[in-house]
mmCIF file of C-alpha atoms in Angstrom:
data_model
loop_
_atom_site.group_PDB
_atom_site.id
_atom_site.type_symbol
_atom_site.label_atom_id
_atom_site.label_comp_id
_atom_site.label_asym_id
_atom_site.label_seq_id
_atom_site.Cartn_x
_atom_site.Cartn_y
_atom_site.Cartn_z
ATOM 1 C CA MET A 1 77.616 -146.120 -218.802
ATOM 2 C CA SER A 2 81.052 -145.206 -217.846
ATOM 3 C CA SER A 3 84.072 -147.362 -218.192
ATOM 4 C CA HIS A 4 84.374 -148.633 -214.231
ATOM 5 C CA GLU A 5 80.461 -149.496 -214.724
ATOM 6 C CA GLN A 6 81.210 -151.374 -217.983
ATOM 7 C CA ALA A 7 84.018 -153.500 -215.852
ATOM 8 C CA LEU A 8 81.978 -154.038 -212.807
ATOM 9 C CA VAL A 9 79.050 -155.153 -215.169
ATOM 10 C CA SER A 10 81.259 -157.260 -217.361
ATOM 11 C CA LEU A 11 82.850 -159.081 -213.834
ATOM 12 C CA LEU A 12 79.596 -159.686 -211.967
ATOM 13 C CA SER A 13 77.951 -161.400 -215.699
ATOM 14 C CA GLN A 14 81.011 -163.280 -215.696
ATOM 15 C CA LEU A 15 80.992 -164.366 -211.580
ATOM 16 C CA ALA A 16 77.148 -165.180 -212.263
ATOM 17 C CA LEU A 17 77.723 -167.613 -215.455
ATOM 18 C CA SER A 18 80.346 -169.120 -213.801
ATOM 19 C CA LEU A 19 80.168 -173.084 -213.017
ATOM 20 C CA ASP A 20 77.447 -172.928 -216.059
ATOM 21 C CA GLY A 21 75.331 -170.824 -213.894
ATOM 22 C CA ALA A 22 75.575 -172.361 -211.325
ATOM 23 C CA VAL A 23 76.225 -169.082 -209.270
ATOM 24 C CA LEU A 24 73.255 -167.416 -210.980
ATOM 25 C CA GLY A 25 71.132 -170.074 -210.025
ATOM 26 C CA VAL A 26 72.125 -169.842 -206.393
ATOM 27 C CA ALA A 27 71.316 -165.985 -206.185
ATOM 28 C CA LEU A 28 67.887 -166.770 -208.206
ATOM 29 C CA ALA A 29 67.243 -169.442 -205.434
ATOM 30 C CA TYR A 30 68.204 -167.184 -202.404
ATOM 31 C CA ALA A 31 65.904 -164.112 -203.824
ATOM 32 C CA ALA A 32 63.184 -166.673 -204.280
ATOM 33 C CA VAL A 33 63.131 -167.780 -200.929
ATOM 34 C CA ARG A 34 63.307 -164.087 -199.295
ATOM 35 C CA SER A 35 60.573 -163.180 -201.737
ATOM 36 C CA LEU A 36 58.496 -166.011 -200.501
ATOM 37 C CA LEU A 37 59.774 -165.084 -197.106
ATOM 38 C CA LYS A 38 58.044 -161.616 -197.207
ATOM 39 C CA PHE A 39 55.274 -162.602 -198.787
ATOM 40 C CA THR A 40 54.482 -164.708 -195.547
ATOM 41 C CA ALA A 41 55.614 -161.587 -193.303
ATOM 42 C CA THR A 42 52.784 -159.430 -196.036
ATOM 43 C CA SER A 43 49.996 -162.307 -195.713
ATOM 44 C CA SER A 44 50.210 -162.365 -191.828
ATOM 45 C CA SER A 45 49.907 -158.301 -191.972
ATOM 46 C CA LEU A 46 47.551 -158.493 -194.476
ATOM 47 C CA ARG A 47 45.375 -160.704 -191.696
ATOM 48 C CA LYS A 48 45.693 -158.837 -188.778
ATOM 49 C CA ILE A 49 44.761 -155.682 -190.365
ATOM 50 C CA ARG A 50 42.055 -157.305 -191.603
ATOM 51 C CA LYS A 51 40.592 -158.376 -188.563
ATOM 52 C CA ALA A 52 41.822 -155.359 -186.910
ATOM 53 C CA PRO A 53 38.625 -153.549 -185.739
ATOM 54 C CA SER A 54 38.556 -149.722 -187.407
ATOM 55 C CA LEU A 55 36.924 -147.564 -184.655
ATOM 56 C CA LYS A 56 37.046 -143.784 -183.887
ATOM 57 C CA VAL A 57 38.974 -142.431 -181.244
ATOM 58 C CA SER A 58 35.869 -141.973 -178.625
ATOM 59 C CA ASP A 59 34.955 -145.949 -178.817
ATOM 60 C CA LEU A 60 38.873 -147.244 -178.163
ATOM 61 C CA ARG A 61 37.975 -147.163 -174.312
ATOM 62 C CA SER A 62 34.707 -149.613 -175.315
ATOM 63 C CA ILE A 63 37.415 -152.480 -176.029
ATOM 64 C CA LEU A 64 39.862 -152.103 -173.940
ATOM 65 C CA THR A 65 39.770 -153.246 -170.134
ATOM 66 C CA VAL A 66 41.567 -151.759 -167.304
ATOM 67 C CA ASP A 67 42.442 -153.197 -163.825
ATOM 68 C CA ASP A 68 41.024 -150.888 -161.685
ATOM 69 C CA ASP A 69 43.170 -152.843 -158.660
ATOM 70 C CA SER A 70 46.352 -151.265 -160.528
ATOM 71 C CA SER A 71 47.581 -147.851 -158.597
ATOM 72 C CA GLU A 72 48.446 -146.672 -161.632
ATOM 73 C CA GLY A 73 45.313 -148.213 -163.950
ATOM 74 C CA GLN A 74 47.186 -149.624 -166.667
ATOM 75 C CA SER A 75 45.750 -152.485 -168.833
ATOM 76 C CA HIS A 76 46.939 -155.863 -168.735
ATOM 77 C CA PRO A 77 49.800 -156.842 -171.795
ATOM 78 C CA SER A 78 47.451 -159.603 -172.911
ATOM 79 C CA ASP A 79 44.807 -157.029 -173.226
ATOM 80 C CA GLN A 80 46.584 -154.781 -175.724
ATOM 81 C CA SER A 81 45.021 -155.593 -179.283
ATOM 82 C CA ILE A 82 45.873 -154.326 -182.996
ATOM 83 C CA VAL A 83 43.739 -151.409 -184.015
ATOM 84 C CA VAL A 84 42.783 -148.988 -187.201
ATOM 85 C CA VAL A 85 42.495 -145.359 -185.819
ATOM 86 C CA ARG A 86 41.599 -142.233 -187.645
ATOM 87 C CA GLY A 87 42.157 -139.217 -186.589
ATOM 88 C CA THR A 88 43.838 -135.783 -186.317
ATOM 89 C CA VAL A 89 47.235 -134.389 -185.737
ATOM 90 C CA GLU A 90 47.272 -132.665 -182.250
ATOM 91 C CA ALA A 91 49.722 -131.556 -179.869
ATOM 92 C CA LYS A 92 49.402 -133.355 -176.303
ATOM 93 C CA SER A 93 49.758 -129.988 -174.486
ATOM 94 C CA ALA A 94 46.148 -128.843 -176.396
ATOM 95 C CA VAL A 95 44.396 -131.799 -174.685
ATOM 96 C CA ASP A 96 46.327 -132.299 -171.450
ATOM 97 C CA PRO A 97 46.393 -128.738 -169.499
ATOM 98 C CA ASN A 98 49.023 -130.299 -166.700
ATOM 99 C CA TRP A 99 51.440 -131.236 -169.632
ATOM 100 C CA LYS A 100 51.256 -126.998 -170.592
ATOM 101 C CA ASN A 101 53.655 -126.300 -167.575
ATOM 102 C CA PHE A 102 56.746 -128.600 -168.084
ATOM 103 C CA LYS A 103 56.973 -128.719 -172.030
ATOM 104 C CA PRO A 104 56.608 -126.400 -174.867
ATOM 105 C CA ASN A 105 53.838 -126.641 -176.828
ATOM 106 C CA VAL A 106 54.657 -127.228 -180.779
ATOM 107 C CA LEU A 107 58.138 -127.272 -182.819
ATOM 108 C CA VAL A 108 58.377 -124.744 -185.558
ATOM 109 C CA SER A 109 60.043 -124.748 -188.590
ATOM 110 C CA GLN A 110 62.399 -122.011 -188.866
ATOM 111 C CA GLU A 111 62.631 -122.258 -192.926
ATOM 112 C CA SER A 112 58.950 -122.208 -193.401
ATOM 113 C CA GLY A 113 57.701 -121.170 -189.954
ATOM 114 C CA ASP A 114 55.068 -123.780 -190.067
ATOM 115 C CA LYS A 115 53.788 -125.633 -186.429
ATOM 116 C CA ALA A 116 54.246 -129.479 -186.374
ATOM 117 C CA VAL A 117 54.877 -132.163 -183.546
ATOM 118 C CA VAL A 118 57.830 -133.725 -185.402
ATOM 119 C CA ILE A 119 60.665 -132.080 -187.326
ATOM 120 C CA GLN A 120 63.490 -134.203 -189.617
ATOM 121 C CA ARG A 121 66.224 -132.410 -191.182
ATOM 122 C CA THR A 122 68.644 -134.315 -193.598
ATOM 123 C CA GLN A 123 71.791 -133.021 -194.516
ATOM 124 C CA THR A 124 73.612 -134.735 -197.382
ATOM 125 C CA CYS A 125 76.927 -134.042 -198.757
ATOM 126 C CA ILE A 126 77.490 -134.272 -202.483
ATOM 127 C CA TYR A 127 81.015 -134.893 -203.773
ATOM 128 C CA ASN A 128 82.233 -134.793 -207.352
ATOM 129 C CA GLU A 129 83.016 -137.663 -209.784
ATOM 130 C CA TRP A 130 85.890 -135.750 -211.660
ATOM 131 C CA LYS A 131 89.092 -138.266 -212.155
ATOM 132 C CA GLY A 132 91.480 -135.426 -212.383
ATOM 133 C CA VAL A 133 95.192 -135.264 -213.711
ATOM 134 C CA PHE A 134 96.483 -138.518 -211.588
ATOM 135 C CA GLY A 135 92.831 -139.490 -210.986
ATOM 136 C CA TRP A 136 93.418 -143.418 -212.434
ATOM 137 C CA THR A 137 92.642 -145.013 -208.780
ATOM 138 C CA SER A 138 89.529 -143.862 -208.544
ATOM 139 C CA ASP A 139 88.113 -146.082 -211.007
ATOM 140 C CA LEU A 140 89.074 -148.655 -208.641
ATOM 141 C CA ARG A 141 87.537 -146.840 -205.712
ATOM 142 C CA ALA A 142 84.226 -146.430 -207.755
ATOM 143 C CA LEU A 143 83.744 -149.861 -208.168
ATOM 144 C CA PHE A 144 83.869 -150.950 -204.180
ATOM 145 C CA ALA A 145 83.165 -147.380 -202.570
ATOM 146 C CA ARG A 146 80.318 -145.813 -204.557
ATOM 147 C CA SER A 147 78.213 -145.000 -201.714
ATOM 148 C CA TRP A 148 80.560 -143.371 -199.915
ATOM 149 C CA ARG A 149 79.989 -140.309 -202.584
ATOM 150 C CA GLU A 150 77.173 -138.740 -200.305
ATOM 151 C CA GLN A 151 77.459 -138.432 -196.252
ATOM 152 C CA GLU A 152 73.952 -137.563 -194.902
ATOM 153 C CA SER A 153 73.099 -136.601 -191.564
ATOM 154 C CA THR A 154 69.439 -136.602 -190.099
ATOM 155 C CA SER A 155 68.133 -135.265 -187.074
ATOM 156 C CA LEU A 156 64.663 -135.579 -185.762
ATOM 157 C CA ARG A 157 62.766 -133.741 -182.844
ATOM 158 C CA THR A 158 59.494 -134.604 -181.593
ATOM 159 C CA VAL A 159 57.248 -133.386 -178.777
ATOM 160 C CA PRO A 160 54.094 -136.109 -177.557
ATOM 161 C CA PHE A 161 51.321 -135.642 -179.828
ATOM 162 C CA VAL A 162 47.793 -136.939 -179.982
ATOM 163 C CA LEU A 163 44.743 -137.966 -182.552
ATOM 164 C CA VAL A 164 41.683 -136.118 -181.281
ATOM 165 C CA GLU A 165 38.420 -136.659 -182.811
ATOM 166 C CA GLY A 166 36.060 -133.228 -182.694
ATOM 167 C CA TYR A 167 37.238 -130.162 -181.126
ATOM 168 C CA GLY A 168 35.563 -128.043 -178.039
ATOM 169 C CA TRP A 169 36.328 -128.071 -174.414
ATOM 170 C CA SER A 170 37.202 -131.886 -173.604
ATOM 171 C CA PRO A 171 37.954 -133.685 -177.170
ATOM 172 C CA ASP A 172 38.295 -137.460 -177.379
ATOM 173 C CA PHE A 173 42.255 -138.251 -178.120
ATOM 174 C CA VAL A 174 44.503 -141.489 -178.137
ATOM 175 C CA VAL A 175 48.667 -140.875 -177.245
ATOM 176 C CA VAL A 176 50.429 -141.820 -180.199
ATOM 177 C CA ASN A 177 54.082 -143.490 -178.535
ATOM 178 C CA VAL A 178 56.321 -143.216 -180.931
ATOM 179 C CA ASP A 179 59.390 -144.526 -179.020
ATOM 180 C CA GLY A 180 61.535 -147.387 -180.629
ATOM 181 C CA SER A 181 59.207 -147.265 -183.822
ATOM 182 C CA ARG A 182 61.437 -147.580 -186.922
ATOM 183 C CA HIS A 183 58.562 -147.175 -189.230
ATOM 184 C CA CYS A 184 58.413 -144.125 -191.958
ATOM 185 C CA LEU A 185 56.072 -141.141 -190.529
ATOM 186 C CA PRO A 186 53.572 -139.389 -192.981
ATOM 187 C CA LEU A 187 56.292 -136.503 -193.142
ATOM 188 C CA THR A 188 55.529 -133.094 -195.564
ATOM 189 C CA THR A 189 58.659 -131.727 -197.087
ATOM 190 C CA VAL A 190 58.560 -127.918 -196.264
ATOM 191 C CA TYR A 191 62.144 -126.831 -197.512
ATOM 192 C CA HIS A 192 64.185 -128.344 -199.804
ATOM 193 C CA GLN A 193 67.524 -126.360 -200.660
ATOM 194 C CA LEU A 194 71.047 -127.060 -202.633
ATOM 195 C CA GLN A 195 73.889 -125.093 -201.034
ATOM 196 C CA PRO A 196 77.094 -124.915 -203.199
ATOM 197 C CA ILE A 197 80.103 -125.364 -201.248
ATOM 198 C CA ASN A 198 82.882 -122.963 -201.757
ATOM 199 C CA ALA A 199 86.106 -124.165 -203.335
ATOM 200 C CA SER A 200 89.897 -123.843 -201.028
ATOM 201 C CA PRO A 201 93.148 -124.642 -202.224
ATOM 202 C CA TYR A 202 92.799 -128.063 -200.100
ATOM 203 C CA THR A 203 90.231 -128.470 -202.733
ATOM 204 C CA PHE A 204 92.099 -127.901 -205.604
ATOM 205 C CA LEU A 205 94.743 -130.606 -204.626
ATOM 206 C CA GLN A 206 92.499 -132.881 -204.279
ATOM 207 C CA ALA A 207 90.837 -132.591 -207.962
ATOM 208 C CA LEU A 208 94.240 -132.295 -209.210
ATOM 209 C CA PHE A 209 95.336 -135.881 -207.467
ATOM 210 C CA GLY A 210 91.384 -137.466 -208.353
ATOM 211 C CA HIS A 211 90.194 -137.437 -204.851
ATOM 212 C CA GLU A 212 86.613 -136.675 -204.516
ATOM 213 C CA TYR A 213 85.596 -132.975 -202.508
ATOM 214 C CA PRO A 214 82.365 -131.835 -201.592
ATOM 215 C CA VAL A 215 80.637 -129.497 -204.248
ATOM 216 C CA GLY A 216 77.183 -128.809 -202.555
ATOM 217 C CA MET A 217 74.981 -129.323 -199.152
ATOM 218 C CA LEU A 218 71.765 -130.593 -199.747
ATOM 219 C CA ASP A 219 69.275 -129.772 -197.122
ATOM 220 C CA GLU A 220 65.586 -130.917 -196.555
ATOM 221 C CA VAL A 221 63.348 -130.223 -193.516
ATOM 222 C CA LYS A 222 60.066 -132.557 -193.222
ATOM 223 C CA ILE A 223 57.419 -132.235 -190.460
ATOM 224 C CA LEU A 224 54.099 -133.572 -189.792
ATOM 225 C CA PRO A 225 52.015 -130.776 -189.341
ATOM 226 C CA LEU A 226 49.466 -130.269 -186.755
ATOM 227 C CA GLY A 227 45.699 -130.323 -188.316
ATOM 228 C CA LYS A 228 46.860 -133.238 -190.433
ATOM 229 C CA ASP A 229 44.212 -136.826 -191.179
ATOM 230 C CA ILE A 230 46.493 -139.390 -190.329
ATOM 231 C CA THR A 231 45.695 -143.378 -189.733
ATOM 232 C CA ALA A 232 47.457 -145.399 -186.288
ATOM 233 C CA VAL A 233 47.987 -148.979 -186.836
ATOM 234 C CA GLY A 234 49.018 -150.744 -183.617
ATOM 235 C CA LEU A 235 49.095 -151.800 -180.121
ATOM 236 C CA CYS A 236 46.351 -150.369 -178.280
ATOM 237 C CA SER A 237 46.127 -150.018 -174.235
ATOM 238 C CA VAL A 238 45.522 -147.788 -171.464
ATOM 239 C CA LYS A 239 47.770 -146.188 -169.063
ATOM 240 C CA ASN A 240 46.871 -144.074 -166.145
ATOM 241 C CA GLY A 241 42.940 -143.712 -167.831
ATOM 242 C CA ILE A 242 44.090 -142.448 -171.179
ATOM 243 C CA PRO A 243 44.222 -144.575 -174.366
ATOM 244 C CA GLU A 244 47.867 -145.048 -176.020
ATOM 245 C CA ILE A 245 48.823 -146.459 -179.007
ATOM 246 C CA LYS A 246 52.293 -147.757 -180.013
ATOM 247 C CA SER A 247 53.694 -149.296 -183.026
ATOM 248 C CA CYS A 248 53.907 -153.188 -183.736
ATOM 249 C CA LYS A 249 57.169 -154.193 -185.020
ATOM 250 C CA ASP A 250 54.761 -156.615 -187.076
ATOM 251 C CA LEU A 251 53.282 -154.524 -189.383
ATOM 252 C CA PRO A 252 54.583 -152.202 -192.128
ATOM 253 C CA TYR A 253 52.566 -149.375 -190.913
ATOM 254 C CA PHE A 254 51.966 -147.263 -187.972
ATOM 255 C CA LEU A 255 51.234 -143.766 -188.696
ATOM 256 C CA SER A 256 49.837 -143.196 -192.674
ATOM 257 C CA ASP A 257 48.022 -141.087 -195.096
ATOM 258 C CA MET A 258 46.097 -144.534 -196.455
ATOM 259 C CA THR A 259 42.765 -145.872 -195.008
ATOM 260 C CA LYS A 260 42.008 -149.323 -193.770
ATOM 261 C CA ASP A 261 41.065 -150.230 -197.057
ATOM 262 C CA GLN A 262 43.835 -148.658 -198.952
ATOM 263 C CA MET A 263 46.276 -150.532 -196.631
ATOM 264 C CA ILE A 264 44.448 -153.522 -197.469
ATOM 265 C CA VAL A 265 44.682 -153.376 -201.065
ATOM 266 C CA ASP A 266 48.186 -152.121 -201.034
ATOM 267 C CA LEU A 267 48.995 -155.050 -199.050
ATOM 268 C CA ALA A 268 46.997 -157.740 -201.451
ATOM 269 C CA PHE A 269 48.582 -156.310 -204.211
ATOM 270 C CA ARG A 270 52.176 -156.730 -202.153
ATOM 271 C CA SER A 271 51.460 -160.165 -201.411
ATOM 272 C CA LYS A 272 50.414 -161.018 -204.793
ATOM 273 C CA VAL A 273 53.520 -159.721 -206.243
ATOM 274 C CA LEU A 274 55.962 -161.337 -203.978
ATOM 275 C CA LEU A 275 54.306 -165.037 -204.453
ATOM 276 C CA TRP A 276 54.284 -164.633 -208.201
ATOM 277 C CA SER A 277 57.938 -163.435 -207.743
ATOM 278 C CA GLY A 278 58.651 -166.326 -205.554
ATOM 279 C CA PHE A 279 57.424 -168.811 -207.985
ATOM 280 C CA ALA A 280 58.975 -167.248 -211.058
ATOM 281 C CA LEU A 281 62.083 -166.898 -209.493
ATOM 282 C CA SER A 282 62.302 -170.636 -207.581
ATOM 283 C CA SER A 283 61.445 -172.072 -211.266
ATOM 284 C CA LEU A 284 63.999 -170.267 -212.886
ATOM 285 C CA SER A 285 66.574 -170.974 -210.397
ATOM 286 C CA ILE A 286 65.676 -174.816 -210.722
ATOM 287 C CA GLY A 287 66.073 -174.855 -214.279
ATOM 288 C CA ILE A 288 69.195 -173.111 -214.091
ATOM 289 C CA LEU A 289 70.696 -175.282 -211.684
ATOM 290 C CA GLY A 290 69.560 -178.030 -213.143
ATOM 291 C CA TYR A 291 71.179 -176.997 -216.549
ATOM 292 C CA ALA A 292 74.508 -176.412 -214.391
ATOM 293 C CA VAL A 293 74.552 -180.110 -212.261
ATOM 294 C CA VAL A 294 73.978 -182.011 -215.816
ATOM 295 C CA ARG A 295 76.678 -180.203 -217.283
ATOM 296 C CA ASN A 296 79.084 -180.374 -214.676
ATOM 297 C CA TRP A 297 78.039 -184.097 -214.487
ATOM 298 C CA SER A 298 79.038 -184.950 -217.953
ATOM 299 C CA ARG A 299 82.402 -182.799 -217.328
ATOM 300 C CA TRP A 300 82.939 -184.596 -214.319
ATOM 301 C CA LYS A 301 82.492 -187.722 -216.172
ATOM 302 C CA GLU A 302 84.263 -186.915 -219.366
ATOM 303 C CA TRP A 303 87.376 -185.703 -217.251
ATOM 304 C CA ARG A 304 87.378 -189.054 -215.611
ATOM 305 C CA GLN A 305 87.052 -191.504 -218.629
ATOM 306 C CA HIS A 306 89.598 -189.260 -219.929
ATOM 307 C CA ARG A 307 91.746 -189.612 -216.878
ATOM 308 C CA GLN A 308 91.458 -193.513 -217.062
ATOM 309 C CA LEU A 309 92.707 -193.527 -220.717
ATOM 310 C CA GLN A 310 95.163 -191.522 -219.763
ATOM 311 C CA GLN A 311 96.011 -193.960 -217.214
ATOM 312 C CA HIS A 312 95.628 -196.999 -219.271
ATOM 313 C CA ARG A 313 97.714 -195.744 -222.073
ATOM 314 C CA GLN A 314 100.781 -194.940 -219.952
ATOM 315 C CA ALA A 315 100.147 -198.521 -218.018
ATOM 316 C CA THR A 316 100.228 -199.731 -221.717
ATOM 317 C CA SER A 317 103.306 -197.876 -222.706
ATOM 318 C CA ASN A 318 105.239 -198.961 -219.670
ATOM 319 C CA ASP A 319 104.705 -202.220 -220.009
ATOM 320 C CA ALA A 320 105.417 -202.467 -223.620
ATOM 321 C CA ALA A 321 108.651 -200.092 -222.681
ATOM 322 C CA SER A 322 109.896 -202.703 -220.085
ATOM 323 C CA GLN A 323 109.068 -205.225 -222.140
ATOM 324 C CA ILE A 324 111.009 -203.802 -225.338
ATOM 325 C CA ALA A 325 114.086 -203.167 -222.555
ATOM 326 C CA ALA A 326 113.946 -206.945 -221.635
ATOM 327 C CA GLU A 327 114.004 -208.109 -225.121
ATOM 328 C CA GLU A 328 116.521 -205.961 -226.200
ATOM 329 C CA GLU A 329 118.814 -206.273 -222.867
ATOM 330 C CA THR A 330 118.690 -210.355 -223.300
ATOM 331 C CA GLY A 331 121.827 -211.741 -224.922
ATOM 332 C CA ASP A 332 125.205 -210.233 -225.708
ATOM 333 C CA VAL A 333 124.842 -207.322 -228.142
ATOM 334 C CA PRO A 334 127.835 -206.706 -230.723
ATOM 335 C CA ASP A 335 129.486 -203.226 -230.253
ATOM 336 C CA GLY A 336 128.369 -202.494 -233.966
ATOM 337 C CA GLU A 337 124.882 -203.022 -233.086
ATOM 338 C CA LEU A 338 124.178 -200.967 -229.889
ATOM 339 C CA CYS A 339 122.417 -197.765 -229.234
ATOM 340 C CA VAL A 340 124.454 -195.022 -229.960
ATOM 341 C CA ILE A 341 122.671 -192.735 -227.241
ATOM 342 C CA CYS A 342 122.336 -195.498 -224.414
ATOM 343 C CA LEU A 343 125.051 -197.823 -225.612
ATOM 344 C CA MET A 344 123.173 -200.307 -223.734
ATOM 345 C CA ARG A 345 120.775 -201.960 -226.111
ATOM 346 C CA ARG A 346 120.351 -202.890 -229.323
ATOM 347 C CA ARG A 347 119.465 -200.803 -232.532
ATOM 348 C CA ARG A 348 116.100 -201.482 -233.030
ATOM 349 C CA SER A 349 114.601 -197.838 -234.372
ATOM 350 C CA ALA A 350 114.660 -196.143 -237.639
ATOM 351 C CA PHE A 351 114.185 -192.534 -237.935
ATOM 352 C CA ASP A 352 111.822 -191.392 -241.072
ATOM 353 C CA PRO A 353 112.731 -189.829 -243.511
ATOM 354 C CA CYS A 354 117.027 -189.746 -242.622
ATOM 355 C CA GLY A 355 116.704 -193.933 -242.268
ATOM 356 C CA HIS A 356 119.084 -194.441 -240.018
ATOM 357 C CA LEU A 357 119.048 -197.243 -237.584
ATOM 358 C CA VAL A 358 121.025 -196.029 -234.568
ATOM 359 C CA CYS A 359 118.698 -196.073 -231.625
ATOM 360 C CA CYS A 360 117.267 -198.206 -229.400
ATOM 361 C CA GLN A 361 113.149 -198.126 -228.895
ATOM 362 C CA SER A 362 113.495 -196.374 -225.765
ATOM 363 C CA CYS A 363 115.634 -193.927 -226.793
ATOM 364 C CA ALA A 364 113.948 -193.143 -230.410
ATOM 365 C CA ILE A 365 110.953 -192.669 -228.314
ATOM 366 C CA SER A 366 112.568 -189.780 -225.989
ATOM 367 C CA VAL A 367 114.507 -188.259 -229.245
ATOM 368 C CA GLU A 368 110.534 -188.225 -231.053
ATOM 369 C CA ARG A 369 109.014 -186.687 -227.665
ATOM 370 C CA GLU A 370 111.313 -183.496 -228.176
ATOM 371 C CA SER A 371 110.261 -180.185 -229.229
ATOM 372 C CA THR A 372 112.432 -180.391 -232.378
ATOM 373 C CA PRO A 373 113.257 -184.100 -233.055
ATOM 374 C CA LYS A 374 116.683 -184.869 -234.978
ATOM 375 C CA CYS A 375 118.549 -187.502 -235.885
ATOM 376 C CA PRO A 376 121.424 -188.130 -233.652
ATOM 377 C CA VAL A 377 123.642 -188.882 -236.763
ATOM 378 C CA CYS A 378 122.847 -186.106 -239.688
ATOM 379 C CA ARG A 379 120.963 -183.892 -237.917
ATOM 380 C CA GLN A 380 118.022 -183.395 -240.223
ATOM 381 C CA GLU A 381 114.445 -183.282 -238.526
ATOM 382 C CA ILE A 382 112.161 -186.241 -238.234
ATOM 383 C CA ARG A 383 108.750 -187.045 -238.532
ATOM 384 C CA LYS A 384 108.723 -190.301 -236.599
ATOM 385 C CA SER A 385 110.575 -193.566 -235.694
ATOM 386 C CA LEU A 386 109.955 -196.751 -237.099
ATOM 387 C CA ARG A 387 110.507 -200.050 -234.950
ATOM 388 C CA ILE A 388 112.435 -203.013 -236.894
ATOM 389 C CA TYR A 389 111.692 -206.309 -236.721
ATOM 390 C CA ASP A 390 114.267 -209.242 -237.523
ATOM 391 C CA SER A 391 112.915 -211.995 -240.083
#
C-alpha cells in the first residue's frame, strides 16, 4: 500500500470512529437502508419475472390484443404485458424485405470481420503514476482525483434487429426496441488490444514535474453477433401488426444469456443476500449508535457536573474573598500592618517556607496563582500561603 493510500485509510478510519463511532453507525445505517431498498426492488422484479409467461416467438400474438379500429393497428398501453421470450438474434432486414431498401444489412467489425447488429467500442486512456522530481503534489491529487487517471470514451453503433424462431420463407419474429434502455447487452468481446503512446518533449516536462501523462490506449470492441440465442424480458405489444418488445425499467434484465429459470435463481440469491446483509448492517448500526449515544450522554453528564462544580467553587471563592475583604477593610489599619502589595488591607497570610506575613488574603492568593510564585519581600519561591487568625 502506497503512502497516499495509507494516509487516506487513516483519515477515513479517524472520521469513522469520531464521536465514539457515531459516524460509522450512521454510515452503516445508510448502507442498511440502501440494502433493504434494493431487496424490495429485487423481490418485486423476482415476482414479476415469476409471473411473466415464458413464450415462444410464435405464441406472442395469442396473448396480445390489437385494436382493429386503429389505423395503425397498435395495441392499447393497458394491453402491454411482461413476457419472457427466447430467440435467435437476426437483423431486421432478414425478415422484412421493405427495410432492406433503406438501411444497410448488418454491421461488420473492422478488426475481426464478424457480422453483428450492435457494435460497442470502448477506448480507455491509461496514465502513469510516477511522482517525478517535483511530484509531491501528486499525492494530494491522488487522494481526491484518483478516478481521473483513466479517461474512457464509448461509442455504440446499432441497426434494428429481431429475435426469430426457426428459419424459412416466413419465420416468426419479434422486434427488439432498445431505444431508451440502459440495461447491459449480452455483448461478446472480439477485439482487445493495448497500444502504447509515444513520448514527446511535453511528456518529459509532465514527468519531471510529477504530472500524469498518457502511456497507453486500451481499445476494446464488443458485438452482438448474428445467430446468438438470447432471452428478452420486457413489455410486449403489437405495432403495425408486428410484435415488439422493449425494456422495463423496473426489471434488472432486458436482453440476457440466461434463461428464465436462471434469472429466477439469480434474483432469489440476490434477494437473500440483500435481506440478510440489510439485517446484519442494521443490527450492527443500532449497536454502534446505541453505544455512541450512551458514551456521549455520559460524557455530557460528566461535563455538566464538572461545569456546575466549577461554578459552585467559583461562587464560593468569590463569596469568601468578598467576605474577607469586607472583614479586612473594616476599621482603621495601622501603617505597619498594611499589605505591601495593595496597601489597603490588613496583613493576614504568611508564605511557606519563608514565613513572611506581608500580604492580605486576596493578594496572597494572586501571588500563589502565578506561574513562579515568589515572596514579594525575600523573592524566595513559595509553595503556598497560610491564613493567619488573631486569637
